[in-house]
Short mmCIF file of C-alpha atoms and ligand atoms in Angstrom, two decimals:
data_model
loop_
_atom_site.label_atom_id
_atom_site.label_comp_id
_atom_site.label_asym_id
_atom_site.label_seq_id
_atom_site.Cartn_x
_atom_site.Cartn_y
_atom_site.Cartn_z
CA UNK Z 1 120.84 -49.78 96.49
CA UNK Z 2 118.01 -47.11 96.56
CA UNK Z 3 114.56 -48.67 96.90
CA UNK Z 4 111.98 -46.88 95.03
CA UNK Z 5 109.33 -45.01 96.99
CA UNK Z 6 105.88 -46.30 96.66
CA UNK Z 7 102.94 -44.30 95.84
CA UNK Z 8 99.37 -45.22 96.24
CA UNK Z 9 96.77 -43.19 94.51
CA UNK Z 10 92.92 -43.53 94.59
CA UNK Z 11 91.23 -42.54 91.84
CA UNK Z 12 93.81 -43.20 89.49
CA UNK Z 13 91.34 -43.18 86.31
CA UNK Z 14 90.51 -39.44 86.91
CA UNK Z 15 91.95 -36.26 85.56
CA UNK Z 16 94.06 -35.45 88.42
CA UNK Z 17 94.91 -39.27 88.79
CA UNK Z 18 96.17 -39.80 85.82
CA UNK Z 19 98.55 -36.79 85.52
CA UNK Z 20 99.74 -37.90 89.01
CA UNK Z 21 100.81 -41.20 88.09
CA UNK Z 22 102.73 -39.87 84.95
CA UNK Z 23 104.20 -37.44 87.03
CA UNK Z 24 105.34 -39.81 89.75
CA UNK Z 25 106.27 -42.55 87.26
CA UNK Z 26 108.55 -39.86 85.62
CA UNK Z 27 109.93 -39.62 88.49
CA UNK Z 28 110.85 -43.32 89.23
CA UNK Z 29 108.22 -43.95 91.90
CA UNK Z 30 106.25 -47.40 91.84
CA UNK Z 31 102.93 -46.42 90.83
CA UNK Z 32 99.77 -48.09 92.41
CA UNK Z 33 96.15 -47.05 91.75
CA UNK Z 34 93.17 -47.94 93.09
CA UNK Z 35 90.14 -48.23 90.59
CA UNK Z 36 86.60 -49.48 90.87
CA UNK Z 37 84.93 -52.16 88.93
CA UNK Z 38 82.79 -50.50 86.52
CA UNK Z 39 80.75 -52.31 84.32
CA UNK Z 40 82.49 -50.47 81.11
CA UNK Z 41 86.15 -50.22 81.74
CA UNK Z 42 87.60 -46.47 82.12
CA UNK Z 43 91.61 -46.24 81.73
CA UNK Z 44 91.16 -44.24 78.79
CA UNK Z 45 93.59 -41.47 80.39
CA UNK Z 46 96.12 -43.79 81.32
CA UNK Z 47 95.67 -44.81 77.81
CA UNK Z 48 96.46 -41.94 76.71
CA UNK Z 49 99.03 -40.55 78.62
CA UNK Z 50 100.62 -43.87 77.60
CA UNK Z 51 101.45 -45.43 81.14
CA UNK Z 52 98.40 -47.64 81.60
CA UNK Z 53 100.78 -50.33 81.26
CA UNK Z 54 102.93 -49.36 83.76
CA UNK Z 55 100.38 -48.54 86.77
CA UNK Z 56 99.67 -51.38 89.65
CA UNK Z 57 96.10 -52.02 90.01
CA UNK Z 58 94.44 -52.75 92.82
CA UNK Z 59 90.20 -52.81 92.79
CA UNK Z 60 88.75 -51.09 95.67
CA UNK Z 61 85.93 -48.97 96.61
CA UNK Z 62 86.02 -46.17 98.81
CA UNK Z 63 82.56 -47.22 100.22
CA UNK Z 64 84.19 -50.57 101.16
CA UNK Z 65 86.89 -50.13 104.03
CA UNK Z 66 88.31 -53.26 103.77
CA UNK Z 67 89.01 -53.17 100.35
CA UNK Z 68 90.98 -49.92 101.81
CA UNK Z 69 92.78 -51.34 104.00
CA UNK Z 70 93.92 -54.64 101.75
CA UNK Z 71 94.96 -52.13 98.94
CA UNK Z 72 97.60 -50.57 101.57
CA UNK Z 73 98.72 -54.34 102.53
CA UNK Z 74 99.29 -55.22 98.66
CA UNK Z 75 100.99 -51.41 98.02
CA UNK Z 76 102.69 -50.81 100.85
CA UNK Z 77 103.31 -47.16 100.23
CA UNK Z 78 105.51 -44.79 101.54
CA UNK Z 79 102.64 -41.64 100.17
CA UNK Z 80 98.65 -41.66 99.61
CA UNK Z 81 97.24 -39.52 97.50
CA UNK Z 82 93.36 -39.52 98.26
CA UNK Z 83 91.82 -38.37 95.01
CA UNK Z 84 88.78 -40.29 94.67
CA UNK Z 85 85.54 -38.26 94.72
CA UNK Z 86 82.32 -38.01 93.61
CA UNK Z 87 83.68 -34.76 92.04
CA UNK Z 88 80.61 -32.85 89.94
CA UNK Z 89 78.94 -30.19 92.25
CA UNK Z 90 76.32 -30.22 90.32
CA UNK Z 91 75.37 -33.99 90.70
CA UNK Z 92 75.66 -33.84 94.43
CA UNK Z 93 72.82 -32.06 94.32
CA UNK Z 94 70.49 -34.84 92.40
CA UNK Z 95 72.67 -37.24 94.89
CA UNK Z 96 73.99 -35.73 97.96
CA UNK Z 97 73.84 -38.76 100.39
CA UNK Z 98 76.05 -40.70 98.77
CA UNK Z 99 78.19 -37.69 97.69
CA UNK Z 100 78.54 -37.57 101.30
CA UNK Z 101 79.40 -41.14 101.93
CA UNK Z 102 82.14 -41.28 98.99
CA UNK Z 103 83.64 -37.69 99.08
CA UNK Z 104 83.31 -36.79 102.77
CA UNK Z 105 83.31 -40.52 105.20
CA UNK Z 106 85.70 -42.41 102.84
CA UNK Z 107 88.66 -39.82 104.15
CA UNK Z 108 88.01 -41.57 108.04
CA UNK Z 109 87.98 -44.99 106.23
CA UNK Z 110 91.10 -44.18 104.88
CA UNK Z 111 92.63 -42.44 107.76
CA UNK Z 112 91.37 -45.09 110.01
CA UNK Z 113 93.07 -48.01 107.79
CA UNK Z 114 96.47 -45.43 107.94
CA UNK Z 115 96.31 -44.91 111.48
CA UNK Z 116 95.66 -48.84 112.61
CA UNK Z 117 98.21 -50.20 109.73
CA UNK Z 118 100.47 -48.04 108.85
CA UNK Z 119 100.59 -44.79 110.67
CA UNK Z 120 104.24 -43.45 109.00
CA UNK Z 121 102.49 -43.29 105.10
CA UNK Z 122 102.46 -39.67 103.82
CA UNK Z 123 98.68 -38.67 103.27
CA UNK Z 124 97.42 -35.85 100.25
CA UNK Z 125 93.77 -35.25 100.73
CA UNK Z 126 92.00 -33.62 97.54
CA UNK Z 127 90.41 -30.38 99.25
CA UNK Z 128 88.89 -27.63 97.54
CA UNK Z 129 88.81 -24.52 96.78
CA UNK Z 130 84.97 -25.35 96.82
CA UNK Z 131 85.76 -25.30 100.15
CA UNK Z 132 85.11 -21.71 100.83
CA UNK Z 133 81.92 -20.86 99.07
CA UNK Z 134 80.38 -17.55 100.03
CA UNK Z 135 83.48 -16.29 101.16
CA UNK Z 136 84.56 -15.70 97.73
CA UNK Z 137 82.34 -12.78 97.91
CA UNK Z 138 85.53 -10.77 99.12
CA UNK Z 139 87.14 -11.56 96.07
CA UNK Z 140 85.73 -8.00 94.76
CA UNK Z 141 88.53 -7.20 97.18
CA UNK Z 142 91.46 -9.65 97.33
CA UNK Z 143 92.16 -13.43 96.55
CA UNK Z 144 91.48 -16.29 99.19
CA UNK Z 145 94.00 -17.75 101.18
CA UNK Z 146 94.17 -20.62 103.56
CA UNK Z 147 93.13 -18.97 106.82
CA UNK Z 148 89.72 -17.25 104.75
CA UNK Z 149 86.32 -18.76 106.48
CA UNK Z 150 85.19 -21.84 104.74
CA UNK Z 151 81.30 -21.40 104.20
CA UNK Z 152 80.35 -24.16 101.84
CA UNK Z 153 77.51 -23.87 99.12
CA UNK Z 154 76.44 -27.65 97.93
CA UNK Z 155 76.49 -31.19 99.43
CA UNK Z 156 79.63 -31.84 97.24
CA UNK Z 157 81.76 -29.11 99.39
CA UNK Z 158 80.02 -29.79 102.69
CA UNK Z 159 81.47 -33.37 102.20
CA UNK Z 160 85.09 -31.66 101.35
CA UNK Z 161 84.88 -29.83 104.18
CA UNK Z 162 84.33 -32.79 106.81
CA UNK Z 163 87.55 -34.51 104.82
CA UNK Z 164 89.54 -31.24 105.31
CA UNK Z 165 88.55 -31.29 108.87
CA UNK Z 166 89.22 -34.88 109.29
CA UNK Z 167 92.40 -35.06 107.62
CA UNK Z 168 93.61 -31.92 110.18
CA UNK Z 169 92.38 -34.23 112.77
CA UNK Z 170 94.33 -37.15 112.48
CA UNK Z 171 97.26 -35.10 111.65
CA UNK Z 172 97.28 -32.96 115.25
CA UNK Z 173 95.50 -36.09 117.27
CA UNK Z 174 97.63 -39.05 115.99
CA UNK Z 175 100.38 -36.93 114.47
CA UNK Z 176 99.89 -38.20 111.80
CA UNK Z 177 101.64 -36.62 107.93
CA UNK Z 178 98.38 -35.82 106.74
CA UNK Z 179 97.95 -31.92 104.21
CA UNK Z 180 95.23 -30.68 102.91
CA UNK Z 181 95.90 -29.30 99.30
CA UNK Z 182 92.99 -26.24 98.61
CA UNK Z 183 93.11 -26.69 95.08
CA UNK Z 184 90.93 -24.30 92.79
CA UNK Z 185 89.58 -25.20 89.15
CA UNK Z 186 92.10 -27.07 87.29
CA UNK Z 187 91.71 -28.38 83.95
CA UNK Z 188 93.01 -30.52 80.88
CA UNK Z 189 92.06 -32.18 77.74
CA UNK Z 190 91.71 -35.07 80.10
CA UNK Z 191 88.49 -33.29 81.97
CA UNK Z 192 85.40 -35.13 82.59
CA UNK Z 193 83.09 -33.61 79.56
CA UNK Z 194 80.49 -32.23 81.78
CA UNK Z 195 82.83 -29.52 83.96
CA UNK Z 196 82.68 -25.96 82.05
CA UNK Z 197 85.62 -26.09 80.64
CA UNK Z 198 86.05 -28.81 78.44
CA UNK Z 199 82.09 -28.92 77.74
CA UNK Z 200 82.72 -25.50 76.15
CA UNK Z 201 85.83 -26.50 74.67
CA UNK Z 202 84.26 -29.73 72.92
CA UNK Z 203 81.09 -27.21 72.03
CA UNK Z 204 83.63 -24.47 69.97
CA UNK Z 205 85.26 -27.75 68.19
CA UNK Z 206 82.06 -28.46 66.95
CA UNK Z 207 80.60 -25.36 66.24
CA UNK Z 208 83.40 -24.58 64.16
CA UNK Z 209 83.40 -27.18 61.93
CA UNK Z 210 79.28 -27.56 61.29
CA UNK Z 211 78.57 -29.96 63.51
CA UNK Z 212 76.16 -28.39 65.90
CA UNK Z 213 75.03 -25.07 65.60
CA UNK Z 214 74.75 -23.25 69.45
CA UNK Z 215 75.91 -24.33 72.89
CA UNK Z 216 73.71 -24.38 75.62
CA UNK Z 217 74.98 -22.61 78.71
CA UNK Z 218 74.43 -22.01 82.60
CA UNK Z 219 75.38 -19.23 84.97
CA UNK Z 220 77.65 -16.63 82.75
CA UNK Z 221 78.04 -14.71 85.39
CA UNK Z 222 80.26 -17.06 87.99
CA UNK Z 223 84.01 -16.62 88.04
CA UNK Z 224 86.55 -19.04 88.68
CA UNK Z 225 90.29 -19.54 89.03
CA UNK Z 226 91.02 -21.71 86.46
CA UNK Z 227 94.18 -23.12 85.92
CA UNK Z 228 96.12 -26.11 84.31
CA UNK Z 229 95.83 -29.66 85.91
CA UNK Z 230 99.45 -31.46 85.06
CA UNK Z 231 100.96 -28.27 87.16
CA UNK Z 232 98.43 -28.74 89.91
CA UNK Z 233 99.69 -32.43 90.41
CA UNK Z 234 103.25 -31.24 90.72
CA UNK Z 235 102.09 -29.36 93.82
CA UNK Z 236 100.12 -32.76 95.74
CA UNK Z 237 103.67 -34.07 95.58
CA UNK Z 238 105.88 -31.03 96.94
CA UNK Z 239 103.22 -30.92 99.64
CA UNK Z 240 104.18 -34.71 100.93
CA UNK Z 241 107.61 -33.29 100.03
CA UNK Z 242 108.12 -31.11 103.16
CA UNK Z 243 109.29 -31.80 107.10
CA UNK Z 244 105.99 -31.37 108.50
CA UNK Z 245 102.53 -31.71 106.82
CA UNK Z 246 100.03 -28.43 106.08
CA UNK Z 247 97.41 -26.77 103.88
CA UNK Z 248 98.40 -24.69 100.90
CA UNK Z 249 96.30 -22.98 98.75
CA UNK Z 250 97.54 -23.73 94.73
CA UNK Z 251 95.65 -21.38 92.31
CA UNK Z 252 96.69 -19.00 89.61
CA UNK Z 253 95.55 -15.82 91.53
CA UNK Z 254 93.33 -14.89 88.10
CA UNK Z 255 89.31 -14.67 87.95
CA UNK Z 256 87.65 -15.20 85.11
CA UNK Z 257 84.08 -15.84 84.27
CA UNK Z 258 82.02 -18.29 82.38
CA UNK Z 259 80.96 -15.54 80.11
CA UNK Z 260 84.64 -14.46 79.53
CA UNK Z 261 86.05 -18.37 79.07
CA UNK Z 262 83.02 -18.75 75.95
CA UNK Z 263 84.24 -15.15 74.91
CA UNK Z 264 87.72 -16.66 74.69
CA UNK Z 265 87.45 -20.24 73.16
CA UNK Z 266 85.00 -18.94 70.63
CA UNK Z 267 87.88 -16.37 69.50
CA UNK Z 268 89.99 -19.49 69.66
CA UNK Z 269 87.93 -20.12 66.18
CA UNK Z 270 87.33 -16.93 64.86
CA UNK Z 271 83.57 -16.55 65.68
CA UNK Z 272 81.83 -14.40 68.04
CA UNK Z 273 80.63 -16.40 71.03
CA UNK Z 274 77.31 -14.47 71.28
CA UNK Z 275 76.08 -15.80 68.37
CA UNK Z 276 76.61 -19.37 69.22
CA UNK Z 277 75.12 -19.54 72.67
CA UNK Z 278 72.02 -20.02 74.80
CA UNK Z 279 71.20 -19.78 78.16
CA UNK Z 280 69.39 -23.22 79.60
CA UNK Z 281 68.04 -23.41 83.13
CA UNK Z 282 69.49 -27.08 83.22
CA UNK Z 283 72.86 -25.88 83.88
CA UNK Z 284 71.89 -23.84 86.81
CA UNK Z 285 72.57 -24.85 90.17
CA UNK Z 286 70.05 -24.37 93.02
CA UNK Z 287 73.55 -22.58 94.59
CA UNK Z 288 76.60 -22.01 92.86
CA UNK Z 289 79.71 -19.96 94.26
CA UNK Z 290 79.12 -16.81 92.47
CA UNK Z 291 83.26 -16.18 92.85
CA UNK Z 292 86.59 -17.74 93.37
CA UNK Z 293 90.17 -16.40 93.09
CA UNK Z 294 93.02 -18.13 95.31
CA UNK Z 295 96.34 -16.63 96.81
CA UNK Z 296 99.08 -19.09 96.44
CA UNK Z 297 101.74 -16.94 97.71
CA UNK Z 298 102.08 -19.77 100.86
CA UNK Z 299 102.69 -22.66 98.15
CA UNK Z 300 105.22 -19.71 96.53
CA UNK Z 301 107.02 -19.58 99.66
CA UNK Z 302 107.17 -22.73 101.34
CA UNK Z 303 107.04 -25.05 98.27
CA UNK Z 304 108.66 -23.37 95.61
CA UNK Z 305 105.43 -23.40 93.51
CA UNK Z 306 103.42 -21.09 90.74
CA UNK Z 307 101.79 -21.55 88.03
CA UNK Z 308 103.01 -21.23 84.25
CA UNK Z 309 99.83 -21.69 82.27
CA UNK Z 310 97.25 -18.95 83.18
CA UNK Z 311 93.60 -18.82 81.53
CA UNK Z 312 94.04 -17.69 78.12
CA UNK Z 313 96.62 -20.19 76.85
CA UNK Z 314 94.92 -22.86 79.34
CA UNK Z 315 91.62 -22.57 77.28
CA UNK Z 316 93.47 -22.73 73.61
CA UNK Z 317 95.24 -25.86 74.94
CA UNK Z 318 91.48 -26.63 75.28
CA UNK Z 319 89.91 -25.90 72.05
CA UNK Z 320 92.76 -26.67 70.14
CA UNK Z 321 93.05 -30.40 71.26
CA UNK Z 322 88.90 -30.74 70.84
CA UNK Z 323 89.15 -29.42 67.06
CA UNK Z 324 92.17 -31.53 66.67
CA UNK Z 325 90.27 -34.49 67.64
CA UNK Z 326 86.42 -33.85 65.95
CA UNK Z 327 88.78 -33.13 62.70
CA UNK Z 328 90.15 -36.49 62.96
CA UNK Z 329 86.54 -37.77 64.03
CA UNK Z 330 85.40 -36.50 60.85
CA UNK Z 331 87.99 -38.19 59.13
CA UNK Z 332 86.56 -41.77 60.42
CA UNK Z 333 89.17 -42.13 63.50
CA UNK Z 334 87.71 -43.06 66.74
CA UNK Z 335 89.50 -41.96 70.31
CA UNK Z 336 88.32 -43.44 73.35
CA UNK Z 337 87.17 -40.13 74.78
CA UNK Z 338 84.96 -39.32 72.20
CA UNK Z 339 81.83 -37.51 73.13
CA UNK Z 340 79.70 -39.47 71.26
CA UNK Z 341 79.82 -41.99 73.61
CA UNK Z 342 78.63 -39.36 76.66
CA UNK Z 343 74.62 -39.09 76.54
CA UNK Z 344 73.20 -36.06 75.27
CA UNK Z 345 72.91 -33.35 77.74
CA UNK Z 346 69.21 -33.01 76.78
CA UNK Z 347 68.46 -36.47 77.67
CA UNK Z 348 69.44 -36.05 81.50
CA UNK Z 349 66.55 -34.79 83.66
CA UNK Z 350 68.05 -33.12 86.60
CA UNK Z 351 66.04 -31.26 89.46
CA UNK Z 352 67.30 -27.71 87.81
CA UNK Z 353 64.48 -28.79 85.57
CA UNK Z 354 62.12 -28.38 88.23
CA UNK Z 355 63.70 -25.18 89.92
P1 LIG X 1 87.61 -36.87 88.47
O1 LIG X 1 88.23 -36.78 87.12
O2 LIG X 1 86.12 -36.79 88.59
O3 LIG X 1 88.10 -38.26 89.13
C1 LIG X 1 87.47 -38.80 90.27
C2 LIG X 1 88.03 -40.19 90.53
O4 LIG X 1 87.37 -40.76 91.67
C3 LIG X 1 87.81 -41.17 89.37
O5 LIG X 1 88.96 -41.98 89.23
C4 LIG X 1 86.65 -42.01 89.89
O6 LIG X 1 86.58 -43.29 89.32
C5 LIG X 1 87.02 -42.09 91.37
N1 LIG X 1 85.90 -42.56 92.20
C6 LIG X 1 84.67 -42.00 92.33
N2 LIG X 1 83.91 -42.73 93.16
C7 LIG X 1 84.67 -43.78 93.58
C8 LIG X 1 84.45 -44.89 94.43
N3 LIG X 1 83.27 -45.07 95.05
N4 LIG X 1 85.46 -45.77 94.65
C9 LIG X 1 86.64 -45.61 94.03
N5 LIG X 1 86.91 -44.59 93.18
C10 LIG X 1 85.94 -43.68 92.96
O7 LIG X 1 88.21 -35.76 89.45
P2 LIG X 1 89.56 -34.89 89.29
O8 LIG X 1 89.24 -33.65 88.55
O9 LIG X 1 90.65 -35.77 88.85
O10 LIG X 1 89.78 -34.43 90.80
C11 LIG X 1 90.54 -35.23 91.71
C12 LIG X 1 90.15 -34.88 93.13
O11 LIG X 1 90.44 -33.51 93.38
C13 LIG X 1 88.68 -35.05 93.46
O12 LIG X 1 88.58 -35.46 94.80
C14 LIG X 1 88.10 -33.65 93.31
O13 LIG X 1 86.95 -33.51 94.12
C15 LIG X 1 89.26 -32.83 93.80
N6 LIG X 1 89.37 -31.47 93.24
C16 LIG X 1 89.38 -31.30 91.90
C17 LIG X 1 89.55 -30.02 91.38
C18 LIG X 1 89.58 -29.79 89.89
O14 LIG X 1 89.43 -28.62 89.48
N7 LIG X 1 89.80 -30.81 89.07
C19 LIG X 1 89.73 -28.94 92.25
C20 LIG X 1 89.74 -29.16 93.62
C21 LIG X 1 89.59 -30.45 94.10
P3 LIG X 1 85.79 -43.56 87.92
O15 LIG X 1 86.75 -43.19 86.84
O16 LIG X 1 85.52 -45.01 88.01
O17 LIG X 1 84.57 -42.68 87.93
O1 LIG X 2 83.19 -26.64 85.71
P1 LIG X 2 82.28 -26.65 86.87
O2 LIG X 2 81.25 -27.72 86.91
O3 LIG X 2 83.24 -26.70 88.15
P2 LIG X 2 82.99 -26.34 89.69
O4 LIG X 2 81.56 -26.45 90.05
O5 LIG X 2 83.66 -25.04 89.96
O6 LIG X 2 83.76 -27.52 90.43
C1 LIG X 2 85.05 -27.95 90.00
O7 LIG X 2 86.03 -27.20 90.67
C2 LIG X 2 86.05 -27.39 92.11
C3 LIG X 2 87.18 -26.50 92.66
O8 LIG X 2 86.67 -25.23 92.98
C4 LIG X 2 86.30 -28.85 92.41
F1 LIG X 2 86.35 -29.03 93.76
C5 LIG X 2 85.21 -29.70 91.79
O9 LIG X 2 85.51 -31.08 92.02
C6 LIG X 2 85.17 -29.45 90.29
O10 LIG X 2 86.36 -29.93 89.73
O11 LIG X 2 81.54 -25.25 87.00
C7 LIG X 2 82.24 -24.02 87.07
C8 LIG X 2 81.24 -22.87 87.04
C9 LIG X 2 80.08 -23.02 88.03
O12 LIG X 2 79.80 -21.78 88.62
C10 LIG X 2 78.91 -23.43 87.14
O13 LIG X 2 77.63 -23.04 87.64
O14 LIG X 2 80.66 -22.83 85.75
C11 LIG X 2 79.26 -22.64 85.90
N1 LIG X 2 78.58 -23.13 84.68
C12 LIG X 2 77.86 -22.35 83.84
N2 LIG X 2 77.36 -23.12 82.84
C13 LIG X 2 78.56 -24.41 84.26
C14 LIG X 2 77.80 -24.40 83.09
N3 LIG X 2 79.12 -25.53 84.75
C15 LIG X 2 78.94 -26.68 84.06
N4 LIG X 2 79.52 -27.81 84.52
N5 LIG X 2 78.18 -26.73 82.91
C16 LIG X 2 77.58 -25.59 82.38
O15 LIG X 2 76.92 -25.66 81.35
#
């Protein structure tokens, strides 16, 4: 009889998370995720990708090793996808200690447990394309690939960037299967509401049907590659796939920038997004990437991977499913997601304020 493989994913109630486990689960893995206890519970995704049932859960923190390391001893798996992040640039700036703790140390706890337990599990290690900050000034010239310099810009990607180089680490030290996956901006109705995307997404939807009346915006001027998260899982597991472990590079090889993506979901709705928006220090960073645009000809190659959904049909998916659900909204229905339940943006006093 064939025994199922095992998976073990932290940060299973995230974006990426959850399309992982769907994926995997589709494809007749076991399925455990580790989750932390939060004082208001958070499986809406899993909810709503309709598998929350069918997920092992295991409570862990990635601050608490042990926990680590008892999670592998109840899962057993035969892959590890590390996911779990404090993953909002912008709040690693109001909190960039423990940004560093959970999104930069908790790789070496998690290594560490690997290496002393269990040293044959597969390891994915969330990377970014973050990663290469300044550097994505040559993108006037030509997209980033993995070999570009990696020059970080916040606390969030410094904290990447020790992961990445820890992860390498283990993988030539111990020889241990350990790959790095540089993934750029990848998105979904199942984005955290404060990432550019799906805030602007959820701001059209209610623009358009009279329910606020402008959306407040931040730098118009930074470009990103943005592509579509349930492909972007699809890579994580060809990369764990392979002979021998590496670092791949999964974009959509497109730039486009904020100004265009409020251009686009506004036309989503008919309107014109000028008249609609305004410009708010808030949502200013004291250093954003100004540029990013990946090469993924490597993942082409060697893992028989591109991307289908490019920007424009990435951001109707987008507006589309917010509309669909403030319709509804209006219509009494309540969905777990809804942004109601998110404070107001205005309420939140970050140091931008001060900048
Ligand atoms: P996300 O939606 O913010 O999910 C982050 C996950 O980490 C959540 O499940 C969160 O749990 C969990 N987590 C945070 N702190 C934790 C802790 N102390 N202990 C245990 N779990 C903790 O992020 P995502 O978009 O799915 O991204 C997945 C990973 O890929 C992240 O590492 C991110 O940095 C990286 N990445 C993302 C992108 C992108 O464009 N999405 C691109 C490159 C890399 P709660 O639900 O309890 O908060
Ligand atoms: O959507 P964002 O917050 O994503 P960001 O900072 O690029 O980070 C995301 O992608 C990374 C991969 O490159 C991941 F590693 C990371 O975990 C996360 O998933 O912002 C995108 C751009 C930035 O330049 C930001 O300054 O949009 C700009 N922006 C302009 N106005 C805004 C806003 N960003 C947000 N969140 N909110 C605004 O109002």
């Amino acid at each position: 009889m064939i025994r199922m493989k095992k998976a073990l994913i932290t940060g299973v109630t995230g974006q990426d998370g959850a399309y992982l486990t769907k994926f995997l689960l589709d494809k007749g893995y076991e399925v455990y995720g580790i989750y932390r206890r939060l004082s208001t519970p958070n499986f809406w995704r899993l909810d709503h990708l309709g598998i929350f049932d069918k997920v092992n859960l295991i409570p862990a923190d990635l601050g608490d090793a042990g926990s680590i390391v008892e999670a592998l001893k109840i899962s057993e798996p035969d892959e590890l996808y590390h996911l779990a992040a404090q993953s909002y640039v912008q709040a690693s700036f109001e909190t960039p200690v423990a940004t560093g703790d959970i999104t930069g140390l908790s790789v070496t706890r998690i290594l560490e447990a690997i290496r002393q337990n269990c040293k044959d599990i597969k390891f994915y290690f969330a990377a970014t394309s973050e990663m290469l900050g300044k550097t994505g000034l040559l993108n006037g010239e030509r997209p980033l690939n993995e070999n570009d310099v990696l020059r970080p810009m916040s606390p969030y990607s410094a904290a990447k960037l020790y992961g990445y180089w820890i992860t390498k680490i283990y993988r030539e030290g111990y020889g241990m299967f350990a790959a790095n996956g540089i993934l750029f901006n990848h998105e979904s109705p199942l984005r955290g509401l404060e990432f550019v995307t799906r805030k602007v997404a959820n701001e059209v939807a209610k623009v358009s049907l009279d329910l606020s009346k402008e959306v407040k915006i931040g730098n118009l001027d930074a470009k990103r590659d943005w592509g579509y998260a349930p492909e972007y899982v699809e890579a994580m597991w060809l990369m764990l796939q392979q002979d021998e472990a590496d670092d791949y590079v999964i974009a959509t090889g497109e730039a486009h920038s904020v100004r265009e993506l409020m251009e686009k979901a506004f036309d989503v709705v008919d309107l014109g997004w000028q008249d609609w928006t305004r410009v708010d220090k808030r949502f200013f960073r004291p250093l954003d990437v100004p540029s990013l645009v990946g090469d993924y000809s490597k993942a082409e190659k060697k893992l028989n991977w591109r991307p289908r959904v490019k920007f424009d049909k990435m951001v109707e998916i987008l507006v589309e499913k917010e509309c669909y659900r403030w319709e509804r909204w209006l219509k009494g229905e309540r969905f777990p997601w809804d942004a109601p339940n998110y404070t107001s943006e205005a309420r939140i006093l970050t140091r931008s304020l001060g900048m």
